[in-house]
mmCIF file of C-alpha atoms in Angstrom:
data_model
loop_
_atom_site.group_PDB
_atom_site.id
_atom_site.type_symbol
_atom_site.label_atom_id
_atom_site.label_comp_id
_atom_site.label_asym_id
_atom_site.label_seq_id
_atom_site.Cartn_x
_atom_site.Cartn_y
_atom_site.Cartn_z
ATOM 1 C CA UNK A 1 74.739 -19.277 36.015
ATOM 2 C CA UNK A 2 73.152 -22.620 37.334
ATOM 3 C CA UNK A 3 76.313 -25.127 38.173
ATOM 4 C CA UNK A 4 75.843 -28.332 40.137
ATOM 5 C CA UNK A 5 79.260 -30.284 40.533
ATOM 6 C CA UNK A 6 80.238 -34.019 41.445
ATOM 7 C CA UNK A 7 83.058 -36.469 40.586
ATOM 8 C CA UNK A 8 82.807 -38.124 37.873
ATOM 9 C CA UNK A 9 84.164 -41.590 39.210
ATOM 10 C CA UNK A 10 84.493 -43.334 42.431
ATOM 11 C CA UNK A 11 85.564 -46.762 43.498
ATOM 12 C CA UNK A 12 84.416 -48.969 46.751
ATOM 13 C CA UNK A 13 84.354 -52.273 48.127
ATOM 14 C CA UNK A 14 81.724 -54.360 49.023
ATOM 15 C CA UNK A 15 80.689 -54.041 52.301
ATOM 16 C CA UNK A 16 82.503 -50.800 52.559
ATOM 17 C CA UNK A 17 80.787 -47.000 53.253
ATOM 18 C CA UNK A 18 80.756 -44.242 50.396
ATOM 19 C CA UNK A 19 79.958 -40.851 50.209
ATOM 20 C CA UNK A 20 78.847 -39.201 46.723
ATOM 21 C CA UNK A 21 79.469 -35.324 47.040
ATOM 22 C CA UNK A 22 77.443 -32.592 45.223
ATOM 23 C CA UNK A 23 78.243 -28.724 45.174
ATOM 24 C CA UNK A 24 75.111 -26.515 43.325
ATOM 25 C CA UNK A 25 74.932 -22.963 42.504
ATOM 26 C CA UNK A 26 71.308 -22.210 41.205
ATOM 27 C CA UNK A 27 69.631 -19.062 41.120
ATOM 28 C CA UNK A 28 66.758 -20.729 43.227
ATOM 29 C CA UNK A 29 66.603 -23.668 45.569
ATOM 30 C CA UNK A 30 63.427 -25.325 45.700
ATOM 31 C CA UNK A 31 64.768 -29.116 46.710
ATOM 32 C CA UNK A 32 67.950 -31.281 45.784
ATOM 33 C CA UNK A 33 67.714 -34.674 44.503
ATOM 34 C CA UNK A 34 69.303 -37.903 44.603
ATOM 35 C CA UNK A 35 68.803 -40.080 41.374
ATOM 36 C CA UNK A 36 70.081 -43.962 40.716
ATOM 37 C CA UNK A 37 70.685 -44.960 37.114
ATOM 38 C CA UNK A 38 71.983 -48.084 36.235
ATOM 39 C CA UNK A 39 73.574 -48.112 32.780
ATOM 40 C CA UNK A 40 70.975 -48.522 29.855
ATOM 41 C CA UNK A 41 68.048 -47.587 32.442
ATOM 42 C CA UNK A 42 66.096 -44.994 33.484
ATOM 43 C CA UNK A 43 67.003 -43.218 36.742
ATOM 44 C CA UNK A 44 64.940 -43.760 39.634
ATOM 45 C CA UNK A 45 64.501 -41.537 42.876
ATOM 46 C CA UNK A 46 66.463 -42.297 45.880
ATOM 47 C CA UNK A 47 66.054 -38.912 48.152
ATOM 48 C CA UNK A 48 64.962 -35.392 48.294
ATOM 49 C CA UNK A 49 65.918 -32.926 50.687
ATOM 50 C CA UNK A 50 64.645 -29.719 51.251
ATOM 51 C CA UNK A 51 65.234 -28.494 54.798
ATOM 52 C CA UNK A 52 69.212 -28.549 55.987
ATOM 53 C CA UNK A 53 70.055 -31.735 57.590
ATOM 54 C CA UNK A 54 70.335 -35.632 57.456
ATOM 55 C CA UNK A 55 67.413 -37.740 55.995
ATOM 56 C CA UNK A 56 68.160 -41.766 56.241
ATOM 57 C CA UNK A 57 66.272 -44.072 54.195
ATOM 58 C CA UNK A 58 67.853 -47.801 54.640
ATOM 59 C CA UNK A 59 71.016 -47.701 53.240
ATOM 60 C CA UNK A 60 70.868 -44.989 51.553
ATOM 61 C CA UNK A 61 71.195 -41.429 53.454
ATOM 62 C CA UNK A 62 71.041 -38.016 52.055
ATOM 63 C CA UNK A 63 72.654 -34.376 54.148
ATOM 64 C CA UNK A 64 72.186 -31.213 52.706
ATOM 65 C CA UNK A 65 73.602 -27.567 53.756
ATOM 66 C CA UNK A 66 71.845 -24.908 52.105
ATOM 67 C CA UNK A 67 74.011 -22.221 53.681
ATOM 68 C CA UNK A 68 77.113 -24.127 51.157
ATOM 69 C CA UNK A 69 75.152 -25.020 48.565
ATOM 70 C CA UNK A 70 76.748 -28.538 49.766
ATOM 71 C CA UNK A 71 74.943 -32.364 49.833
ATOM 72 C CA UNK A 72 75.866 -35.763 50.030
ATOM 73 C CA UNK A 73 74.759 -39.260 49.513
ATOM 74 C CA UNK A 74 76.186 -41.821 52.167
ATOM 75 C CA UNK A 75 75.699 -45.625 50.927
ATOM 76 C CA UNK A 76 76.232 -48.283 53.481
ATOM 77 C CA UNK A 77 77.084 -52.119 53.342
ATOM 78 C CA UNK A 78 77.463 -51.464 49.744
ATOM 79 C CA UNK A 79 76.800 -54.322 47.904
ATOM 80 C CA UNK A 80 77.862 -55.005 43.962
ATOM 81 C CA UNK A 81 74.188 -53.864 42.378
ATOM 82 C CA UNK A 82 75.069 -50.726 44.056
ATOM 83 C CA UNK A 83 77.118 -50.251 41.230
ATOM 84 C CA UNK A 84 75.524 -47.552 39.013
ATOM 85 C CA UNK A 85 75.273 -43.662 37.879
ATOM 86 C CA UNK A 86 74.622 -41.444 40.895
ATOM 87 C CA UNK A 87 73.070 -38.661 39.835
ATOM 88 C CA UNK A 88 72.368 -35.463 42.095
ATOM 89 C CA UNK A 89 69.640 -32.505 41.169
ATOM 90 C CA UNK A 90 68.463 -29.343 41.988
ATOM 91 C CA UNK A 91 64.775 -28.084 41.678
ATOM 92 C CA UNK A 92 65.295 -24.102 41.321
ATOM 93 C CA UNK A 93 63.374 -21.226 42.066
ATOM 94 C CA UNK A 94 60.719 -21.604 39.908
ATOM 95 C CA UNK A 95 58.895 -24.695 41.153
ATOM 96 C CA UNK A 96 57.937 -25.758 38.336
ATOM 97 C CA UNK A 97 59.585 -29.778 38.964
ATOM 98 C CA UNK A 98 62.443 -28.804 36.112
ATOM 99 C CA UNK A 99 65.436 -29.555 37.519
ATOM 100 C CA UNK A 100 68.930 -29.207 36.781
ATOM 101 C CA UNK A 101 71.014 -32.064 36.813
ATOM 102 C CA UNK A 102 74.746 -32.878 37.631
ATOM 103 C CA UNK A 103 76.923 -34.780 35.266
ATOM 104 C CA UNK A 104 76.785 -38.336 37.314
ATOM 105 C CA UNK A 105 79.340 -40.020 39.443
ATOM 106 C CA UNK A 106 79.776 -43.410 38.252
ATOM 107 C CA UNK A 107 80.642 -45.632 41.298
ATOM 108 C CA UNK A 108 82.102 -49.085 40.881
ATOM 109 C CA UNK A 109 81.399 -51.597 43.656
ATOM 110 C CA UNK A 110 84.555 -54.235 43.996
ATOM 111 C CA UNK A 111 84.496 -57.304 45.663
ATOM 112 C CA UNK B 1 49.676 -47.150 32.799
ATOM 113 C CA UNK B 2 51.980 -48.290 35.106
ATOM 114 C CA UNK B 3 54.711 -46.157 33.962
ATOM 115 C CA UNK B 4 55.742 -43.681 31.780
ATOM 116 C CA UNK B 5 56.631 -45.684 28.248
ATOM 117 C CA UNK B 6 58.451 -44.667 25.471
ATOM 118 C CA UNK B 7 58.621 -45.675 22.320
ATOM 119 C CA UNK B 8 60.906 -46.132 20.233
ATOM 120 C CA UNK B 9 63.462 -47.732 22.489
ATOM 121 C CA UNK B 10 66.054 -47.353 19.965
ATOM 122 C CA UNK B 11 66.401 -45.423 16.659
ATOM 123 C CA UNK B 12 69.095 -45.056 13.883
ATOM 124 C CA UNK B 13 68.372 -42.655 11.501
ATOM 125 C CA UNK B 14 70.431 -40.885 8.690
ATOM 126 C CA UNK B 15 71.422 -37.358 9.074
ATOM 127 C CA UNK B 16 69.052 -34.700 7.975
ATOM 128 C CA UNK B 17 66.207 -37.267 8.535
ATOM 129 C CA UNK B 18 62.956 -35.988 11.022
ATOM 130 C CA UNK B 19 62.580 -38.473 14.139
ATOM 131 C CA UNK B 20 59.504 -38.469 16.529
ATOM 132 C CA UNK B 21 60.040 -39.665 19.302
ATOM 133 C CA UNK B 22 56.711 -40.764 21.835
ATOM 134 C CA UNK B 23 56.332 -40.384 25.372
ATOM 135 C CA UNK B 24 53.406 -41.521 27.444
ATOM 136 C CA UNK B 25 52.951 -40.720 31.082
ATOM 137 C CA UNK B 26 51.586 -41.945 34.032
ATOM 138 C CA UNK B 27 47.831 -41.922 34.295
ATOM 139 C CA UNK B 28 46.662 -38.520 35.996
ATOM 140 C CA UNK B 29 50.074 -37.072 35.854
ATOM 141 C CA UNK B 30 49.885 -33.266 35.089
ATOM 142 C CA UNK B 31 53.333 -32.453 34.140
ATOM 143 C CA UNK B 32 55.582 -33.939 31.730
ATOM 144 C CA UNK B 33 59.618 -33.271 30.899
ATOM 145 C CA UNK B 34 61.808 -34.140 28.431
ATOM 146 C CA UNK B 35 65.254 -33.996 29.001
ATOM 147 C CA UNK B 36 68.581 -35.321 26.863
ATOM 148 C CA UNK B 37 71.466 -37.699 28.106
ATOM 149 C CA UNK B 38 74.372 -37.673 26.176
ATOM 150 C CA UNK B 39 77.211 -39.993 26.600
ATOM 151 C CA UNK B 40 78.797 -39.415 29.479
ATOM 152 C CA UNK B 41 76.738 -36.561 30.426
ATOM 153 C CA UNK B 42 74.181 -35.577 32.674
ATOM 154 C CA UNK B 43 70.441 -34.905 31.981
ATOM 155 C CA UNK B 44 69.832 -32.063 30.078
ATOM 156 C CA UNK B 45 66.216 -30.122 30.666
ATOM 157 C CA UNK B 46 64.708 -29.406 27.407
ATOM 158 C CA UNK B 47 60.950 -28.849 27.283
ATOM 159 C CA UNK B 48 58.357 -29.022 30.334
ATOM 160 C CA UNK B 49 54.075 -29.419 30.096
ATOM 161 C CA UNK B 50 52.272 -28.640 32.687
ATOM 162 C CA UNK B 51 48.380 -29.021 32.320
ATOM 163 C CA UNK B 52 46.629 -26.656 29.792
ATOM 164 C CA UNK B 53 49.613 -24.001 30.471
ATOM 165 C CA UNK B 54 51.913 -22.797 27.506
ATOM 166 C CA UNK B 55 55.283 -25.140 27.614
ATOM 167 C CA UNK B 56 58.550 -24.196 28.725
ATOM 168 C CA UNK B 57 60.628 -25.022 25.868
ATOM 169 C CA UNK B 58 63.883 -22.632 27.637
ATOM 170 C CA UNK B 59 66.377 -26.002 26.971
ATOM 171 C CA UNK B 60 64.901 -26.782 23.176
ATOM 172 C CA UNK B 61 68.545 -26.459 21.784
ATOM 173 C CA UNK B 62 67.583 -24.879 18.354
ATOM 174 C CA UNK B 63 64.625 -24.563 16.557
ATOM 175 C CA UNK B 64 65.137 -28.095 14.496
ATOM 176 C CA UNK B 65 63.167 -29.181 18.189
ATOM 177 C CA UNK B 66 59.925 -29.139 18.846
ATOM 178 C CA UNK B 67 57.647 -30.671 21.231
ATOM 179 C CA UNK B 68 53.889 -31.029 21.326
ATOM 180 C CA UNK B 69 51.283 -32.944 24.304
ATOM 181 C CA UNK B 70 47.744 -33.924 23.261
ATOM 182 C CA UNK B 71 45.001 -33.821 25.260
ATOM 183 C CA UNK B 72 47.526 -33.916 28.185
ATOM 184 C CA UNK B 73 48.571 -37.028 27.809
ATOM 185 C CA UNK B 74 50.796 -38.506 25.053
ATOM 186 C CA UNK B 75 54.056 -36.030 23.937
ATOM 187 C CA UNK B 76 55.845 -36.340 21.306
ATOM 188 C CA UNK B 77 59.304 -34.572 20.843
ATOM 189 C CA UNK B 78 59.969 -34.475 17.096
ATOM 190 C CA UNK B 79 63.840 -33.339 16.083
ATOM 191 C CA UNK B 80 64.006 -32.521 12.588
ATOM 192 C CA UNK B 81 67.098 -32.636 10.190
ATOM 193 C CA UNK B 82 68.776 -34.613 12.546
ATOM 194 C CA UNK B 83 72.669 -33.927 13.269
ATOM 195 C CA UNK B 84 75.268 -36.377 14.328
ATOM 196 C CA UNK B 85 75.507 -33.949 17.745
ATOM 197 C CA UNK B 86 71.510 -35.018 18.378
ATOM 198 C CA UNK B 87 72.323 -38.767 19.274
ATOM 199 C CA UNK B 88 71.698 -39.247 22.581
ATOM 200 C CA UNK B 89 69.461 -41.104 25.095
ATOM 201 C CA UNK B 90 66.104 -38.739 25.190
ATOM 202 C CA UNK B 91 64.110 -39.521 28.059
ATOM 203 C CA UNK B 92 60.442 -38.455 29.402
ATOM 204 C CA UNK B 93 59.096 -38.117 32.772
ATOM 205 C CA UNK B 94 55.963 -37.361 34.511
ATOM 206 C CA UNK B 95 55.033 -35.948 37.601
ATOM 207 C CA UNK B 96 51.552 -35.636 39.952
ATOM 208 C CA UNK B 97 53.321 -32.649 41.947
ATOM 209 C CA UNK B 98 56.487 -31.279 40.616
ATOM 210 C CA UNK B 99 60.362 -32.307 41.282
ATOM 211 C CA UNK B 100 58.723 -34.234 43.962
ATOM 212 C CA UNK B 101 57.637 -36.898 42.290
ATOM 213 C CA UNK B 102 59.093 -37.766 38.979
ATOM 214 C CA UNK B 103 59.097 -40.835 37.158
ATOM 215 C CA UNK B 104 61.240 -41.134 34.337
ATOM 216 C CA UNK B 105 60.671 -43.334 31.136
ATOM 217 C CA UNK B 106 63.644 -46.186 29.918
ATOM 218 C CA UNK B 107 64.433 -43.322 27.477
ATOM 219 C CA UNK B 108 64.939 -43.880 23.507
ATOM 220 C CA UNK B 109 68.171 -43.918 22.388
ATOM 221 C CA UNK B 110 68.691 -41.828 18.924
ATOM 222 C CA UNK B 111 71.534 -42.571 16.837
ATOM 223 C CA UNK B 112 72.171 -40.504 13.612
ATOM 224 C CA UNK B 113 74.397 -41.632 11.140
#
């Protein structure tokens, strides 16, 4: 079956470095995604990697390991609008664009 | 347009009611989704359009959904004899190219009562 797995809830502080994990078991991989969604909007597109490795935009970077079905978001500096609905996706093997989505982690920026 | 819009932003119906629900993409976009956010959930893939190709309706979740995109453009998802278990947030994206490249509507939110 198609699984893609994250925790549900995590808490930071302001300032402060956090990592968002995602496991996916697909029967394809064409891409894994990186969505923000901020509660009662629509989720808009933070990374997409492809190829095995690191890919740093700003603040926001995104690793992924093919070989263990295994990626990450790193947020730096948070800051308190970084407070939203991560949400992490996986294009399969058909490449059509439909992708299969992960249930969210919901991260809560503190002061 | 700008963006993808869709319309209504909210909607309360009764149970067994039909709801349509509209979706317009982004100028020139090709391919079109619909997927289904329910509280607490993640997004769940329900019907895809790609050009003048037959949909893929593999997530339609029974056959009270159905989905239809005119001239390529405007979609409209239509749920009929709504259930209680159909509220949710049902949003629309569109893409030039793919995963690649979505951009997703502010959804509409359904609420059957």
């Amino acid at each position: 079956g198609q699984n893609i797995d994250q925790p549900t809830e995590m808490t930071a502080t302001e300032g402060a470095i956090v990592q968002i994990n995602c496991t996916y078991q697909t029967s394809g991989f064409n891409g894994l995604f990186w969505y923000q969604q901020h509660a009662g909007e629509a989720p808009t597109f933070l990374s997409y990697n492809v190829l095995d490795g690191l890919e740093e935009k700003g603040r926001f970077s995104s690793f992924l390991s093919r070989s263990k079905g295994y990626s990450y978001l790193l947020l730096k500096e948070l800051q308190m609008k970084d407070s939203a609905s991560y949400l992490c996706a996986v294009e399969g093997s058909s490449n059509t664009g439909k992708l299969i989505f992960g249930q969210g982690t919901t991260l809560q920026v503190k002061p | 347009g700008a963006g993808v819009s869709q319309s209504p932003s909210n909607k309360v119906t009764e149970k067994g009611k039909d709801v349509e629900l509209r979706c317009d993409p982004i100028s020139g976009h090709t391919a079109l989704y619909w997927y289904r956010q329910s509280l607490g959930q993640g997004l769940e893939f329900l019907i895809y359009f790609q050009g003048n190709s037959a949909p893929d309706k593999s997530g339609l979740p029974s056959d009270r959904f159905s989905a239809e995109r005119t001239g390529g453009s405007v979609s409209t998802l239509t749920i009929q004899r709504t259930q209680q278990e159909d509220s949710a947030v049902y949003l629309c994206a569109s893409s030039l190219y793919g995963g690649n490249g979505y951009t997703f509507g502010s959804g509409t939110r359904l609420t059957v009562v």
